[in-house]
Coordinates of N, CA and C and ligand atoms in Angstrom, one line a residue:
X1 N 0.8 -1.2 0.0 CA 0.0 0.0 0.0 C 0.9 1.3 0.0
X2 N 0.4 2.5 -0.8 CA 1.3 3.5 -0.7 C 0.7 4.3 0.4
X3 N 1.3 5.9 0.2 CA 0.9 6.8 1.7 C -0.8 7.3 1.1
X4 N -1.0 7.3 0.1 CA -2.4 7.9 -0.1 C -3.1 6.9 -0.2
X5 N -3.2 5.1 -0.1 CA -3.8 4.3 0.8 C -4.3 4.2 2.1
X6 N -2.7 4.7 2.7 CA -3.3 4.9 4.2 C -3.7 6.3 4.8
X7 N -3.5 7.4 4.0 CA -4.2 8.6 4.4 C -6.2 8.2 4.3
X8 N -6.3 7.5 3.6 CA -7.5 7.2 3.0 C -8.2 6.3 4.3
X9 N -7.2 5.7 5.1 CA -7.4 4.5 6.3 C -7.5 5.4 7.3
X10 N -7.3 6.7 7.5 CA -6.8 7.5 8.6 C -8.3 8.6 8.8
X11 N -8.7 8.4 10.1 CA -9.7 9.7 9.8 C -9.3 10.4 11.0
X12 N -9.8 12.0 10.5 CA -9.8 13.1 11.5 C -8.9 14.0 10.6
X13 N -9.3 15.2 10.9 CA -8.6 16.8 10.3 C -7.2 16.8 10.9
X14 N -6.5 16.9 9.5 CA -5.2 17.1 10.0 C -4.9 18.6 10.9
X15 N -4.1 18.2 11.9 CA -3.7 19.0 13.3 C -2.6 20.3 12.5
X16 N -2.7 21.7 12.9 CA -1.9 22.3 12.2 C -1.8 23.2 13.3
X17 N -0.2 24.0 13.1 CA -0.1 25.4 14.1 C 0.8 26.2 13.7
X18 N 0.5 27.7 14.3 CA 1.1 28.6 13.7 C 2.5 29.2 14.0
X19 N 3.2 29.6 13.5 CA 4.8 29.7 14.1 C 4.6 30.5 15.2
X20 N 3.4 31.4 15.6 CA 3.5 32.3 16.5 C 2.9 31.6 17.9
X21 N 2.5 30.7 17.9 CA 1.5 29.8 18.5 C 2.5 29.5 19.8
X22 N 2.5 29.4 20.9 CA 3.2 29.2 22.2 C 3.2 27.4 22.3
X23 N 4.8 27.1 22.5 CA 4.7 25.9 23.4 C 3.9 25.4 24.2
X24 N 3.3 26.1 24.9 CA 2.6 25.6 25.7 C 1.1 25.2 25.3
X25 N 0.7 26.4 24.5 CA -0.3 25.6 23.7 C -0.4 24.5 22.9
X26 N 0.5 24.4 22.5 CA 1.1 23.4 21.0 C 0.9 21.7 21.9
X27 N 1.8 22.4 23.2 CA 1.9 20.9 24.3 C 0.4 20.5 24.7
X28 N -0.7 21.1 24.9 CA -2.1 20.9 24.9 C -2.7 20.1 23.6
X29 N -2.4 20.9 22.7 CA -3.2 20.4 20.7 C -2.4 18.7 21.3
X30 N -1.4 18.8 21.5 CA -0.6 17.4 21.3 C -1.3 16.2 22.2
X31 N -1.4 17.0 23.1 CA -1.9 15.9 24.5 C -3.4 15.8 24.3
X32 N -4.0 16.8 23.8 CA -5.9 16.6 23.6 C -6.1 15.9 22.3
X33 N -5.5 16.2 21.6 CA -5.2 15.0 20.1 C -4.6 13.7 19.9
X34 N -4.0 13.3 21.4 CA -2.8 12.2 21.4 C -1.9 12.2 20.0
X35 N -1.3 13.8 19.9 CA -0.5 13.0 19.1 C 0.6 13.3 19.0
X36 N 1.9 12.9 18.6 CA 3.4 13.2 18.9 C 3.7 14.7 17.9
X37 N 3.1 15.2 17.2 CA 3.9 15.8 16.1 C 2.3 16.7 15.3
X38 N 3.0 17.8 15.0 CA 2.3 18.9 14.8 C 2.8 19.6 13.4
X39 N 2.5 19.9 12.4 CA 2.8 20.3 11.1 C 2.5 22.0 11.3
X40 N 3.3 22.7 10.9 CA 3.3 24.2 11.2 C 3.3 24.9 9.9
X41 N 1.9 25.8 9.8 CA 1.5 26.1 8.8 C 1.6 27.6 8.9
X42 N 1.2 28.6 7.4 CA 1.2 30.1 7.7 C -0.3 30.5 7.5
X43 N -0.5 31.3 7.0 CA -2.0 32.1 7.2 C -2.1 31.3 5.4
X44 N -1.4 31.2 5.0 CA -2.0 30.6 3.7 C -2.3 28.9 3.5
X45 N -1.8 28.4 4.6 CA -1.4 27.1 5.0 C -0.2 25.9 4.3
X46 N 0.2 27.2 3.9 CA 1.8 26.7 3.6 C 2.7 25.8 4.7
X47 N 3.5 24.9 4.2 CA 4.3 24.2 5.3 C 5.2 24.9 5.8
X48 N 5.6 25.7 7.2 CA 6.7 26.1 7.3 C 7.7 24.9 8.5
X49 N 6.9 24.5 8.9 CA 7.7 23.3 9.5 C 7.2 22.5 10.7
X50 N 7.9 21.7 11.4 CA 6.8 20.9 12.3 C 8.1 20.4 13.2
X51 N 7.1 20.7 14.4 CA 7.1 20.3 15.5 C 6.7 19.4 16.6
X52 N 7.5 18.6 17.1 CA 7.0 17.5 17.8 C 7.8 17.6 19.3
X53 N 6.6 16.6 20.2 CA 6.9 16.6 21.2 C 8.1 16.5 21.8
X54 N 9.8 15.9 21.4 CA 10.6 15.6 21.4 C 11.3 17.4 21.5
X55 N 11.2 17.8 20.6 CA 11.1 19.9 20.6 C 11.1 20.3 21.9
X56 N 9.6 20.1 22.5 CA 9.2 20.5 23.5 C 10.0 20.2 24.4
X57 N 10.6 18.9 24.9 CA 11.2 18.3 25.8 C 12.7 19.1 25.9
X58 N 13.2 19.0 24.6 CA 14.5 19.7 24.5 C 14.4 21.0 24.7
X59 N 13.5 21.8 24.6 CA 12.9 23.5 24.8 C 13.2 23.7 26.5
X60 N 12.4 22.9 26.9 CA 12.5 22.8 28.5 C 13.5 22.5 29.5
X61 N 13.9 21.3 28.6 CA 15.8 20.5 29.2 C 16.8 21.9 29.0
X62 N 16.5 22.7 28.0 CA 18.0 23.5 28.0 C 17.6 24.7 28.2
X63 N 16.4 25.2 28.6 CA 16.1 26.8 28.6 C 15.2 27.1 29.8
X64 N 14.4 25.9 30.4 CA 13.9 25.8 31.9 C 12.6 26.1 31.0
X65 N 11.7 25.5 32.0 CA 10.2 25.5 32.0 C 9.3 27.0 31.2
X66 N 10.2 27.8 31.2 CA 9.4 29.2 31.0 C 9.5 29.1 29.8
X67 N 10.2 28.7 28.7 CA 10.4 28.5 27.6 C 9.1 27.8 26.7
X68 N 8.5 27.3 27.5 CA 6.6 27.1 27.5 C 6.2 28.0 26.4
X69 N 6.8 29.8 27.1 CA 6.0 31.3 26.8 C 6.3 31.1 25.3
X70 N 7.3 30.2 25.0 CA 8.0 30.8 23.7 C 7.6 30.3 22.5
X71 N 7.5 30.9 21.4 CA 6.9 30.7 20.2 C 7.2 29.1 19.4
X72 N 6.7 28.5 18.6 CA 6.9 27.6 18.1 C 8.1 27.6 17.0
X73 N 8.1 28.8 16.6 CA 9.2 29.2 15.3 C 10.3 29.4 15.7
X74 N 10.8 29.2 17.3 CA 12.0 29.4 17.7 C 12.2 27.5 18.2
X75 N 11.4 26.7 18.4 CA 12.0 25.7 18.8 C 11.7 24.4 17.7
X76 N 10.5 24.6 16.0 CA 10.2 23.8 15.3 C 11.3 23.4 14.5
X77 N 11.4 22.7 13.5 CA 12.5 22.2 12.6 C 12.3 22.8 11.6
X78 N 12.2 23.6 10.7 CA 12.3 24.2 9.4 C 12.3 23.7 8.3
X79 N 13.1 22.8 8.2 CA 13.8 22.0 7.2 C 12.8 20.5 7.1
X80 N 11.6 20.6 6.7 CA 11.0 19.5 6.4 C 11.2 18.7 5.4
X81 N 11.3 16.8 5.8 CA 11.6 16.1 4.9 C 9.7 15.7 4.8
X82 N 9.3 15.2 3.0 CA 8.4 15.2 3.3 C 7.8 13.9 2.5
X83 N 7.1 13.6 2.3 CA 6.7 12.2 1.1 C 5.6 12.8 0.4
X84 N 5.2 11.7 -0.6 CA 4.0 11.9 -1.5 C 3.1 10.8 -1.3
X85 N 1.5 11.4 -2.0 CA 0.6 10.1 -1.8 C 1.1 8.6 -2.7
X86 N 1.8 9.0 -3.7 CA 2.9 7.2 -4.7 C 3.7 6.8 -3.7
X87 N 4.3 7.2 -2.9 CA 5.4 6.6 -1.9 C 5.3 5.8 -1.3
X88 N 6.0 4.4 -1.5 CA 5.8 3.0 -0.3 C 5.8 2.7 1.0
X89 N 5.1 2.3 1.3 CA 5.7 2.1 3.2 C 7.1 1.7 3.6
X90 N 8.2 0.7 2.5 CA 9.1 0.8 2.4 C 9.9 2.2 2.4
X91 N 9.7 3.0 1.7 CA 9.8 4.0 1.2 C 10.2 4.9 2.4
X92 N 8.7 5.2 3.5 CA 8.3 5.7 4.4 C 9.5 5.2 5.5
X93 N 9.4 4.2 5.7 CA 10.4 3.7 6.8 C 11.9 4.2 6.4
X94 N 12.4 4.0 5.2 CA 13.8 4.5 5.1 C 14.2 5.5 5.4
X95 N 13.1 6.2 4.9 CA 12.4 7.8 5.3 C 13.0 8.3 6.7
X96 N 12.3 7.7 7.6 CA 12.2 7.8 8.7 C 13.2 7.4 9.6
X97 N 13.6 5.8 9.5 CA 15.2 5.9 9.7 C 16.2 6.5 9.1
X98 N 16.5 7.2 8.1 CA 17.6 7.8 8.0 C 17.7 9.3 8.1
X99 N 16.2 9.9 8.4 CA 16.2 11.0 9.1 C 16.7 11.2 11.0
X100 N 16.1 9.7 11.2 CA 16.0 10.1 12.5 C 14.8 10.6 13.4
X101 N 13.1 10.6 12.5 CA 12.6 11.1 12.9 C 11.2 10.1 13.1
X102 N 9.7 10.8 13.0 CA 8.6 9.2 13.7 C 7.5 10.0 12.7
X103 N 7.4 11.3 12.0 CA 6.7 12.1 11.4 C 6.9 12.3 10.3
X104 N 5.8 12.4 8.6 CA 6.2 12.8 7.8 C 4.9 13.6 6.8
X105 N 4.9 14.7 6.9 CA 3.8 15.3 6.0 C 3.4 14.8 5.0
X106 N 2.6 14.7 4.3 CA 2.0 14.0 3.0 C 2.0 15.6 2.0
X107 N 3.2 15.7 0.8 CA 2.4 17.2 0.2 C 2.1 16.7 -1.3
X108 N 1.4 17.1 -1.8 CA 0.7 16.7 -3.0 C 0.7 17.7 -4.0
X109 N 1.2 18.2 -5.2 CA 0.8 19.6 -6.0 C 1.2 20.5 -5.3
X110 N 2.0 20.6 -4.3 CA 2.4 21.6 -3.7 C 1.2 21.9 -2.4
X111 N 0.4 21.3 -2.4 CA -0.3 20.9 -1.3 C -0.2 20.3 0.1
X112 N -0.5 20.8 1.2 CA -0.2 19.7 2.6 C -1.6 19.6 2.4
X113 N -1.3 17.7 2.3 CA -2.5 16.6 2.3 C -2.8 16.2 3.6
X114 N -1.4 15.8 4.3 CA -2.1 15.1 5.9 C -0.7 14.7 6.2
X115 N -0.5 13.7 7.2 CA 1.0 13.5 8.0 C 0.7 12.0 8.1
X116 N 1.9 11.2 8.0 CA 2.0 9.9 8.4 C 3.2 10.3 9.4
X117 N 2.4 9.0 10.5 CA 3.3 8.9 11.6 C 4.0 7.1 11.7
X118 N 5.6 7.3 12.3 CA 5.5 5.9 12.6 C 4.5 4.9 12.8
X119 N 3.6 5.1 13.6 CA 2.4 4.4 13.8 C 1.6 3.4 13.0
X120 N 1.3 4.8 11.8 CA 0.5 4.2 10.4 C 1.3 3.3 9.6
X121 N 3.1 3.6 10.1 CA 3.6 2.6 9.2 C 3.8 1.2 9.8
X122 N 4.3 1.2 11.0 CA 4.2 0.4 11.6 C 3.0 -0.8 11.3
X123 N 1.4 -0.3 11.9 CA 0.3 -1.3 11.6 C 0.3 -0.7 10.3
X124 N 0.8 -0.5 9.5 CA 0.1 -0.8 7.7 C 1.5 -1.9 7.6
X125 N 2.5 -2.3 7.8 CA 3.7 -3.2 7.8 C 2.9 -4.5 8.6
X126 N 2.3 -4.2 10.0 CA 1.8 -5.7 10.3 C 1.0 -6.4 9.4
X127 N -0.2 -5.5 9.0 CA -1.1 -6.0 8.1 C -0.7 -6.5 6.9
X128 N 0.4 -5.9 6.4 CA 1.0 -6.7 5.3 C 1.7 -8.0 5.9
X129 N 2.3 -8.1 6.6 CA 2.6 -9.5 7.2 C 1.6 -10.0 7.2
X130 N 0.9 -9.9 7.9 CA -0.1 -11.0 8.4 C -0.7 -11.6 6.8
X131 N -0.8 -10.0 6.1 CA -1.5 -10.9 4.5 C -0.7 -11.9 3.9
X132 N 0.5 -11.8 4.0 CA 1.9 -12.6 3.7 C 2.0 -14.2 4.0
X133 N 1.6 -13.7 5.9 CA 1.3 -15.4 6.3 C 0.3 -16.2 5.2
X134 N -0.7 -15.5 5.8 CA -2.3 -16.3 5.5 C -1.7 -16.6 3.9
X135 N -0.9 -15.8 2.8 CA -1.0 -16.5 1.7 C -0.1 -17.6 1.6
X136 N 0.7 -17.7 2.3 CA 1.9 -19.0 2.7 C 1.0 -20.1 3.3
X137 N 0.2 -19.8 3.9 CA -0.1 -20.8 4.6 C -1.1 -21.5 3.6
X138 N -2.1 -20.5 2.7 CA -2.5 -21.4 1.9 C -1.8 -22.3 1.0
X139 N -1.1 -21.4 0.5 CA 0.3 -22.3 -0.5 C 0.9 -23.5 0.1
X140 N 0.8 -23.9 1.3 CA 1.3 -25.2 1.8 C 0.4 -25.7 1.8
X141 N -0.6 -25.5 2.4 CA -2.2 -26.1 3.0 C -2.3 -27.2 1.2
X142 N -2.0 -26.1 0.8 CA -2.5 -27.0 -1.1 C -1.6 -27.5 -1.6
X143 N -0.4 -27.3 -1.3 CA 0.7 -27.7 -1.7 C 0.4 -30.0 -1.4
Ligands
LIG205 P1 9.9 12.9 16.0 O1 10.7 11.7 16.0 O2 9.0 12.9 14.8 O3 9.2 13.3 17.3 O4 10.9 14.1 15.7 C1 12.2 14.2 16.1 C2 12.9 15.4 15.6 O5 12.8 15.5 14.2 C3 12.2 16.7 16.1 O6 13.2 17.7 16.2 C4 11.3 17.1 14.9 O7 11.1 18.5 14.8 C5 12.1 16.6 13.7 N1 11.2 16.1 12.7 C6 10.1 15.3 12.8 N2 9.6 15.0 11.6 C7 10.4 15.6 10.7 C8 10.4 15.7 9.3 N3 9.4 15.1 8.5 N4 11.3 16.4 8.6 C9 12.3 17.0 9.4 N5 12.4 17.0 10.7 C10 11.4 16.3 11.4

């Protein structure tokens, strides 16, 4: 399955914030949405970069709790790597390990479509196993 398979598997409005938007709010969107990672958009909803929980932790570890007040555009990543809806779960994972990271925007036409997270790749990888077994197993069963 590619990423615009599983965007298609995935429901709910993709989560967005604004570079001016406070840590501390951002740490709320994350914990009331359970989700690790936040895609940072402008008033046109352009990608400017994204932010995840891992940010926050390091915001707080080197600059003390008050660093909460501070804008998102001083602690997001800028430099987004990103995928497309053709791209493989293979794909996704290399992606992801050789960034280093567990998030990846979906952009399409110059569009932000939606975000795959480790997660989606993870269970869209089991499910392909499991389809994998069950076809082995009939191939013996008849064998
Ligand atoms: P994560 O593992 O997704 O929580 O992110 C770990 C670090 O990588 C954080 O500093 C994020 O801002 C950054 N990051 C997450 N996703 C991406 C991405 N797609 N492109 C570039 N940096 C990212």
């Amino acid at each position: 399955m590619n990423v615009a398979g599983i965007l298609k598997l995935k429901d709910g409005d993709l989560i967005t914030a604004r570079p001016s938007d406070s840590l501390q709010d951002t740490a709320q969107t994350l914990t009331s949405h359970n989700i690790g990672a936040i895609v940072v958009t402008d008033e046109k909803g352009d990608l400017r970069g994204i932010i995840s929980e891992r940010d926050i932790v390091r915001a707080i570890a080197e600059n003390g709790p008050h660093s909460l007040q501070s804008d998102v555009k001083t602690f997001m990543t800028a430099n987004v790597v990103t995928c497309g809806p053709d791209d493989t779960v293979a794909e996704l994972m290399s992606r992801m390990t050789e960034g280093r990271f567990r998030h990846l925007p979906v952009v399409e036409n110059d569009a932000l479509v939606g975000i795959i997270s480790i997660g989606d790749v993870v269970k869209q990888r089991i499910a392909e196993s499991e389809l994998e077994v069950e076809a082995m197993r009939g191939y013996i069963a008849s064998g």
